Coordinates of C-alpha atoms in Angstrom, one line a residue:
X105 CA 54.8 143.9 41.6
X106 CA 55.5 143.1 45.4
X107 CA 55.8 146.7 46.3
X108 CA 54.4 147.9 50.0
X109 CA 52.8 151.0 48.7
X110 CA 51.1 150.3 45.8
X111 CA 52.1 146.8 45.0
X112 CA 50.9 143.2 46.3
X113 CA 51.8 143.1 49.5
X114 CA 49.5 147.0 49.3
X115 CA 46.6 145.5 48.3
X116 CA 46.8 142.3 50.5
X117 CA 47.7 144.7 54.2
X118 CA 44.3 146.4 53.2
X119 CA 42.0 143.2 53.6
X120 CA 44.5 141.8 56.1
X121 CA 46.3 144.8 58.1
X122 CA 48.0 142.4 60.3
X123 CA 49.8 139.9 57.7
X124 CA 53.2 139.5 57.4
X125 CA 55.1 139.5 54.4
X126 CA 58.5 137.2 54.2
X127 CA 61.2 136.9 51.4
X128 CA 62.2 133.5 50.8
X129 CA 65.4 132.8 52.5
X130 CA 67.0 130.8 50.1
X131 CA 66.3 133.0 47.6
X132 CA 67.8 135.7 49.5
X133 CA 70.9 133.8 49.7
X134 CA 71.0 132.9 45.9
X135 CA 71.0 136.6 45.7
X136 CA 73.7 137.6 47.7
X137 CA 75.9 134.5 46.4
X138 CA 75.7 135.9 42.8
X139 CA 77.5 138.5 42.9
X140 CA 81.8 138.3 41.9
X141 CA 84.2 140.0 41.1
X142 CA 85.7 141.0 38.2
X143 CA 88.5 138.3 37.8
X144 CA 86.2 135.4 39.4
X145 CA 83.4 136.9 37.1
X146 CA 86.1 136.1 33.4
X147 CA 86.7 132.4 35.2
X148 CA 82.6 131.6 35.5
X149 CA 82.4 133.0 32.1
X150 CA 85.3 130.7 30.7
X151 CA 83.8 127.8 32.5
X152 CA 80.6 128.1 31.2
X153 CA 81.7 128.8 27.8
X154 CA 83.9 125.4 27.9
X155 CA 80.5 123.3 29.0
X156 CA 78.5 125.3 26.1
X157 CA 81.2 124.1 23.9
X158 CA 81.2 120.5 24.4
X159 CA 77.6 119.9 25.7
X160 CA 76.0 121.8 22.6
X161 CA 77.4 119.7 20.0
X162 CA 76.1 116.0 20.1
X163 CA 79.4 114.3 18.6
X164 CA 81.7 116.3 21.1
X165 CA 80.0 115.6 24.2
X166 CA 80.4 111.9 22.8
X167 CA 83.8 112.6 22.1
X168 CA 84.6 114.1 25.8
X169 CA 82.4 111.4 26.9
X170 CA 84.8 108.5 25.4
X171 CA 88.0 110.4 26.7
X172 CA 86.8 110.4 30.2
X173 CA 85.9 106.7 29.9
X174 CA 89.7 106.0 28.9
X175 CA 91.2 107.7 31.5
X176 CA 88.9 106.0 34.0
X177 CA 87.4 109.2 35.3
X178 CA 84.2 109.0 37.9
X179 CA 81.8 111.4 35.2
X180 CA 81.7 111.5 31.9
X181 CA 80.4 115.3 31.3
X182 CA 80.3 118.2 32.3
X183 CA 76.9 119.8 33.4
X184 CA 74.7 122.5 32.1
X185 CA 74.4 126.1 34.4
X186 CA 71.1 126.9 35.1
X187 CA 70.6 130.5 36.5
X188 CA 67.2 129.5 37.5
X189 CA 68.5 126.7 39.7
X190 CA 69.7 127.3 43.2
X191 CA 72.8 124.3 43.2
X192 CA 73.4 124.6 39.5
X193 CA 76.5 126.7 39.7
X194 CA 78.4 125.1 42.8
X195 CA 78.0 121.9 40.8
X196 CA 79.0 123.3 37.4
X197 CA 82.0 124.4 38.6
X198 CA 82.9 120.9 40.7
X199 CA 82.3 119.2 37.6
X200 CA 84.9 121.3 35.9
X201 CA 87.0 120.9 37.9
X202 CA 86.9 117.4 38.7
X203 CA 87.6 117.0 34.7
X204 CA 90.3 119.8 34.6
X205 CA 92.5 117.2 32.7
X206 CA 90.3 115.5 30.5
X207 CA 88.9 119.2 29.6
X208 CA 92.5 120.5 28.6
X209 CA 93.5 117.3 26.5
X210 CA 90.5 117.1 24.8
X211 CA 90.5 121.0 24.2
X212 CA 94.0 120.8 22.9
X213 CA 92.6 118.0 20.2
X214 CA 90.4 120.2 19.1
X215 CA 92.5 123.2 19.1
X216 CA 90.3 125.8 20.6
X217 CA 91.8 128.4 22.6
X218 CA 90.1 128.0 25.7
X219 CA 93.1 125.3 25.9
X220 CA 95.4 127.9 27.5
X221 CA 92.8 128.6 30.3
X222 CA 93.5 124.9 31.3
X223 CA 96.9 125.2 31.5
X224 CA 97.2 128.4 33.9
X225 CA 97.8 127.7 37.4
X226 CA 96.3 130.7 38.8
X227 CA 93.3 130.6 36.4
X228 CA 92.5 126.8 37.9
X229 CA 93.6 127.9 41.5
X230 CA 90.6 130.8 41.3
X231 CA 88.5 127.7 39.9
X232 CA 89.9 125.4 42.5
X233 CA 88.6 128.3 45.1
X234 CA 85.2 128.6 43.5
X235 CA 84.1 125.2 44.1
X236 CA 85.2 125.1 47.4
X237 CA 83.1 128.6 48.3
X238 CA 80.1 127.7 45.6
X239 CA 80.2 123.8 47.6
X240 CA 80.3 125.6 50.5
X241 CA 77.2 127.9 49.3
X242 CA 75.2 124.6 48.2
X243 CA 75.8 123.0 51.8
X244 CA 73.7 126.2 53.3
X245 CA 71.2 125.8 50.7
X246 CA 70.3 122.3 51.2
X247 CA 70.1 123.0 54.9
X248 CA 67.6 126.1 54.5
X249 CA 65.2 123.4 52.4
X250 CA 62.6 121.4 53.7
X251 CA 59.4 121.2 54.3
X252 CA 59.4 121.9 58.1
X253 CA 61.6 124.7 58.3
X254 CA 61.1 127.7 59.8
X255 CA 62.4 131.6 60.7
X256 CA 64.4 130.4 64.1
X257 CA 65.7 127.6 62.4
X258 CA 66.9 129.1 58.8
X259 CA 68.5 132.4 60.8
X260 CA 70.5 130.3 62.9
X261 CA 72.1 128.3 59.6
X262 CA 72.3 132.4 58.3
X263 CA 74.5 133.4 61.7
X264 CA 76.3 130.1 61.3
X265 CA 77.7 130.9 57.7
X266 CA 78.3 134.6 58.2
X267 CA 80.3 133.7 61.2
X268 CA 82.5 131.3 59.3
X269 CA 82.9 134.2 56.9
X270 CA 84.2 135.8 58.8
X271 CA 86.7 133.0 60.3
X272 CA 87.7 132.2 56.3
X273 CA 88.5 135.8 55.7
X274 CA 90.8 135.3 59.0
X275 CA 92.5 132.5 58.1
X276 CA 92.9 133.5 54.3
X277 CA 94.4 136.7 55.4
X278 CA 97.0 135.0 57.6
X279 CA 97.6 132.4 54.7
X280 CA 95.8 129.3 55.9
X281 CA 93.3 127.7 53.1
X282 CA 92.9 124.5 54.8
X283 CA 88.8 125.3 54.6
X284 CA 88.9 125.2 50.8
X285 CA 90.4 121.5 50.1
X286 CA 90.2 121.7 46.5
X287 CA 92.6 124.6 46.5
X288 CA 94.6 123.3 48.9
X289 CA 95.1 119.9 47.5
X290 CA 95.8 121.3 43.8
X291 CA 98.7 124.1 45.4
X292 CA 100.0 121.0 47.3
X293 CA 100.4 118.3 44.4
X294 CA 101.9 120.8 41.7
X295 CA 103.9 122.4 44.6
X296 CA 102.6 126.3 44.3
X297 CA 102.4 129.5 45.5
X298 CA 98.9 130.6 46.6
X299 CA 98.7 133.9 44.4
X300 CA 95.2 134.0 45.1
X301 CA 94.9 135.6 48.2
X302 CA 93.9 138.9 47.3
X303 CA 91.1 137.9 44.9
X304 CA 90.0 135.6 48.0
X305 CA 90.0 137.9 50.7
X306 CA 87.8 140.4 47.7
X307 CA 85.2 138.2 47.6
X308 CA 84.8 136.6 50.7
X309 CA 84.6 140.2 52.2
X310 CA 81.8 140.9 49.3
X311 CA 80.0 137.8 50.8
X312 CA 80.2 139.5 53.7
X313 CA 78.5 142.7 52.9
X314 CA 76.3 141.4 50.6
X315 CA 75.0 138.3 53.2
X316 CA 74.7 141.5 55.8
X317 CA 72.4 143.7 53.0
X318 CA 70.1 140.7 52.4
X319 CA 70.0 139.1 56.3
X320 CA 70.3 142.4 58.7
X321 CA 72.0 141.8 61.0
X322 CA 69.0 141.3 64.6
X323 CA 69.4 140.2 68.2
X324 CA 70.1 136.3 67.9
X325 CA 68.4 135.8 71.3
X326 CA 64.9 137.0 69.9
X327 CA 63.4 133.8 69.4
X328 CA 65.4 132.0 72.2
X329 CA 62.1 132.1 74.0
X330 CA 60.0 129.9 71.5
X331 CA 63.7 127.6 70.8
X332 CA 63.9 126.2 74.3
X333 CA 61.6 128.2 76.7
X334 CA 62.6 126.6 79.9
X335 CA 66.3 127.8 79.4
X336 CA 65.5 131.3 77.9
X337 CA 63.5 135.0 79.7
X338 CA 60.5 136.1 78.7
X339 CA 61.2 139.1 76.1
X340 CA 61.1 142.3 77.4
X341 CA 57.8 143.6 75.1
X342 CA 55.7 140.9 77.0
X343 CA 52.7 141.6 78.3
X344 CA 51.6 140.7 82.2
X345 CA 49.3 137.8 80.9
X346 CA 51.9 136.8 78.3
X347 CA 54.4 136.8 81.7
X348 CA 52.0 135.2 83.5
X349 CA 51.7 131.9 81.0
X350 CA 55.0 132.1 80.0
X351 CA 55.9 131.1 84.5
X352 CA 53.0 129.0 83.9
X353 CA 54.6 126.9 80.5
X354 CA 57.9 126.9 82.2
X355 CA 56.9 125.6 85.3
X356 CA 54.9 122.8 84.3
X357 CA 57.1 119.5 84.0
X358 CA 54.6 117.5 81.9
X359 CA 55.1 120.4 78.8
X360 CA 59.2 120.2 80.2
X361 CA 58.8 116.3 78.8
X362 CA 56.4 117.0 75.5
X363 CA 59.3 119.8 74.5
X364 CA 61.9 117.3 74.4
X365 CA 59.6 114.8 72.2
X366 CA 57.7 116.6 70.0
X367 CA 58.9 119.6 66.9
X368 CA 58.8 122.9 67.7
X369 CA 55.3 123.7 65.8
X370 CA 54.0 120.6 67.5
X371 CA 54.7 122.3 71.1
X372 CA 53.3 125.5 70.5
X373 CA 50.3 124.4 68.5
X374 CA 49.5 122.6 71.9
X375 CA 50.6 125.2 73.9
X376 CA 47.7 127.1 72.2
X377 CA 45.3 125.5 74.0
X378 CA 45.8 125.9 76.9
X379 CA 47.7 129.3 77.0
X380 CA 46.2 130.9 73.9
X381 CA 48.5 134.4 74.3
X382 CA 51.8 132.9 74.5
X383 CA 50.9 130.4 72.1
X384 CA 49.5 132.7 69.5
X385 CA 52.6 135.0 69.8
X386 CA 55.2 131.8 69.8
X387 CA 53.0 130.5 66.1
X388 CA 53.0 134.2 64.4
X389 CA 56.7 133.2 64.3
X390 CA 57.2 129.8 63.4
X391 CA 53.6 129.8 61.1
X392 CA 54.7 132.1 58.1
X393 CA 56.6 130.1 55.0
X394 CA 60.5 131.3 55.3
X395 CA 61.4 129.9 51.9
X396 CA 59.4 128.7 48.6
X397 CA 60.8 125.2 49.1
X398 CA 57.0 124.2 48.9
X399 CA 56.2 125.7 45.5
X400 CA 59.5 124.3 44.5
X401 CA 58.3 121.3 45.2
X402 CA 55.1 121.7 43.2
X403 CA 56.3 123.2 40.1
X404 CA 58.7 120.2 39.8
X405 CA 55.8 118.1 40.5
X406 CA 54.3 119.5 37.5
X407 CA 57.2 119.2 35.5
X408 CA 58.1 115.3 35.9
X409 CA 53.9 114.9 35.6
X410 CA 52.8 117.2 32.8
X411 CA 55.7 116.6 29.9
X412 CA 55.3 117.7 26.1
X413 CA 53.6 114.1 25.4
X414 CA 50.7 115.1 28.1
X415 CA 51.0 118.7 27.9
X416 CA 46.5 118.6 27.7
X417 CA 46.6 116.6 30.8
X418 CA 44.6 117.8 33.9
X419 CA 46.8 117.1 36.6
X420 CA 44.6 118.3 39.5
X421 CA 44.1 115.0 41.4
X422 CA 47.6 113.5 40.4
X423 CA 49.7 116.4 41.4
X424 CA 47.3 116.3 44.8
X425 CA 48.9 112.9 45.3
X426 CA 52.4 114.0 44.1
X427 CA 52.8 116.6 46.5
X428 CA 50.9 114.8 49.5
X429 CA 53.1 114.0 52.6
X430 CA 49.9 111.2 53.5
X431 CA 51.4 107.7 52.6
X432 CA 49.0 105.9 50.9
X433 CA 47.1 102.5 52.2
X434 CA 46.7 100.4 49.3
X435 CA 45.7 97.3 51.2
X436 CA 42.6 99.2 52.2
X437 CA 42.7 100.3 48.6
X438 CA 42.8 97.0 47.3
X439 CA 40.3 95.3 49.7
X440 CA 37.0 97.5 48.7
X441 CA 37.6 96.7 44.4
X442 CA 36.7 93.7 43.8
X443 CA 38.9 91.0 42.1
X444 CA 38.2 89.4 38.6
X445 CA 39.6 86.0 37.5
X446 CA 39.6 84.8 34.1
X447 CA 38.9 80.9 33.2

């Protein structure tokens, strides 16, 4: 549907030649988080079939839910995964993890065989390690949302977590887990060996590979010029007149002081002005959308607003508000209706 040839972004280059066309970021990394292994693959499965097993039957879930309350636990379920939602799995398998006890008593009073799952050391270790990596993954996706992020911004946080990548695999391979604290803390308290090196290492290097297919891998000093101009060179590709403004922006010691106050958009937009080249090159950067956090936004909107009691409601004018980053005056509001009192 999105193809360049014949697809959308086809038909859109041939009223607009110039546009860009950007993949969301986070959606990106959702995609080159989901793949695993074959062993991590059975444990997500087992998890998953665990929560299925409790949550879809009312009296269970009360059940687990009364267990947990006697044994003084934080929660009191387990959560639903949701392939459709970006955290959903990272928190699944914290959850599970968290109630790792309470999951294997109450599976052994109801004598189901995931029971034995629960009481394998190396099958909790490689869930242990999951949500450490899958927290880890949900850390990188709250940072990549927001609604005044852009492409310099979201590929430094990418750079950031491919490098430590590559610092885990390091430290994993030499036998230090101290970056995965739920791991570390269950081998420490039941006094283990880590025999889950090997499937660490496996997918960490997948990571790896899969973080360097979906984010290729670019000169991280190509947008130093629009991140902090007055420390960075003008690219190489710049024009005379682009050089020209670019001394000019540098040089000037009242923009020097508005860069240190204002956002990045904010600076260039003004930079615009006066210096319409360099300004215009610096905002075909930071202007396109690098994720869909704003959509997000709107189709949860419309969820919370338009529910199954007000599914024939026209939303227009109430999601416009929902979605609004304008803070509303209501004294102003207030003071042109007119007040009545009753006798």
């Amino acid at each position: 549907m999105a193809g360049r040839r014949g697809g959308l972004q086809a038909l859109i280059k041939r009223v607009s030649p110039n546009v860009q066309w950007t993949h969301c970021m986070i959606h990106r990394e959702a995609l080159a988080s989901k793949q695993l292994s074959p062993d991590l693959h059975d444990v997500m499965t087992d998890v998953i079939t665990t929560v299925n097993y409790i949550k879809t039957r009312p009296v269970k879930a009360r059940i687990f839910s009364a267990l947990c309350e006697e044994m003084g636990s934080d929660h009191t379920a387990v959560l639903f995964h949701s392939e459709s939602r970006w955290l959903s799995r990272g928190k699944v398998l914290s959850r599970v993890f968290e109630l790792r006890d309470e999951i294997r008593i109450f599976l052994e009073e109801e004598e189901n065989e995931l029971v034995h799952k629960f009481n394998n050391n190396k099958f909790l270790m490689k869930l242990a390690y999951l949500s450490d990596m899958f927290q880890k993954l949900n850390e990188l996706n709250l940072q990549m949302q927001g609604s005044n992020t852009h492409l310099p911004h979201l590929a430094d946080k990418i750079t950031s977590f491919t490098r430590k990548l590559e610092m885990w695999e390091q430290r994993v391979t030499e036998g230090n887990i101290d970056s995965f604290e739920n791991l570390k803390s269950f081998i420490e308290v039941n006094k283990l060996q880590n025999t889950v090196i090997p499937c660490m290492k496996a997918h960490i290097s997948a990571l790896q590979k899969h973080f360097q297919r979906y984010f290729p891998v670019q000169d991280p000093t190509q947008y130093d010029w629009i991140r902090d101009p007055f420390s960075a060179t003008p690219p190489a590709e710049f024009s005379t007149t682009e050089n020209e403004q670019f001394i000019d922006v540098t040089s000037d010691s009242t923009m020097r002081l508005e860069f240190k106050s204002k956002t990045l958009a904010a600076f260039w937009i003004g930079v615009e002005k006066d210096f319409p080249l360099l300004g215009k090159r610096a905002l075909a950067t930071l202007l396109p959308f690098a994720t869909s956090y704003l959509c997000e936004i709107g189709f949860s909107a419309v969820a919370s607003i338009k529910t199954k009691y007000r599914s024939k409601l026209d939303i227009e004018n109430e999601l416009r508000v929902a979605v609004s980053q304008l803070q509303p005056r209501f004294e102003k509001i207030c003071s042109m209706k007119q007040a009545h009192t009753s006798h």
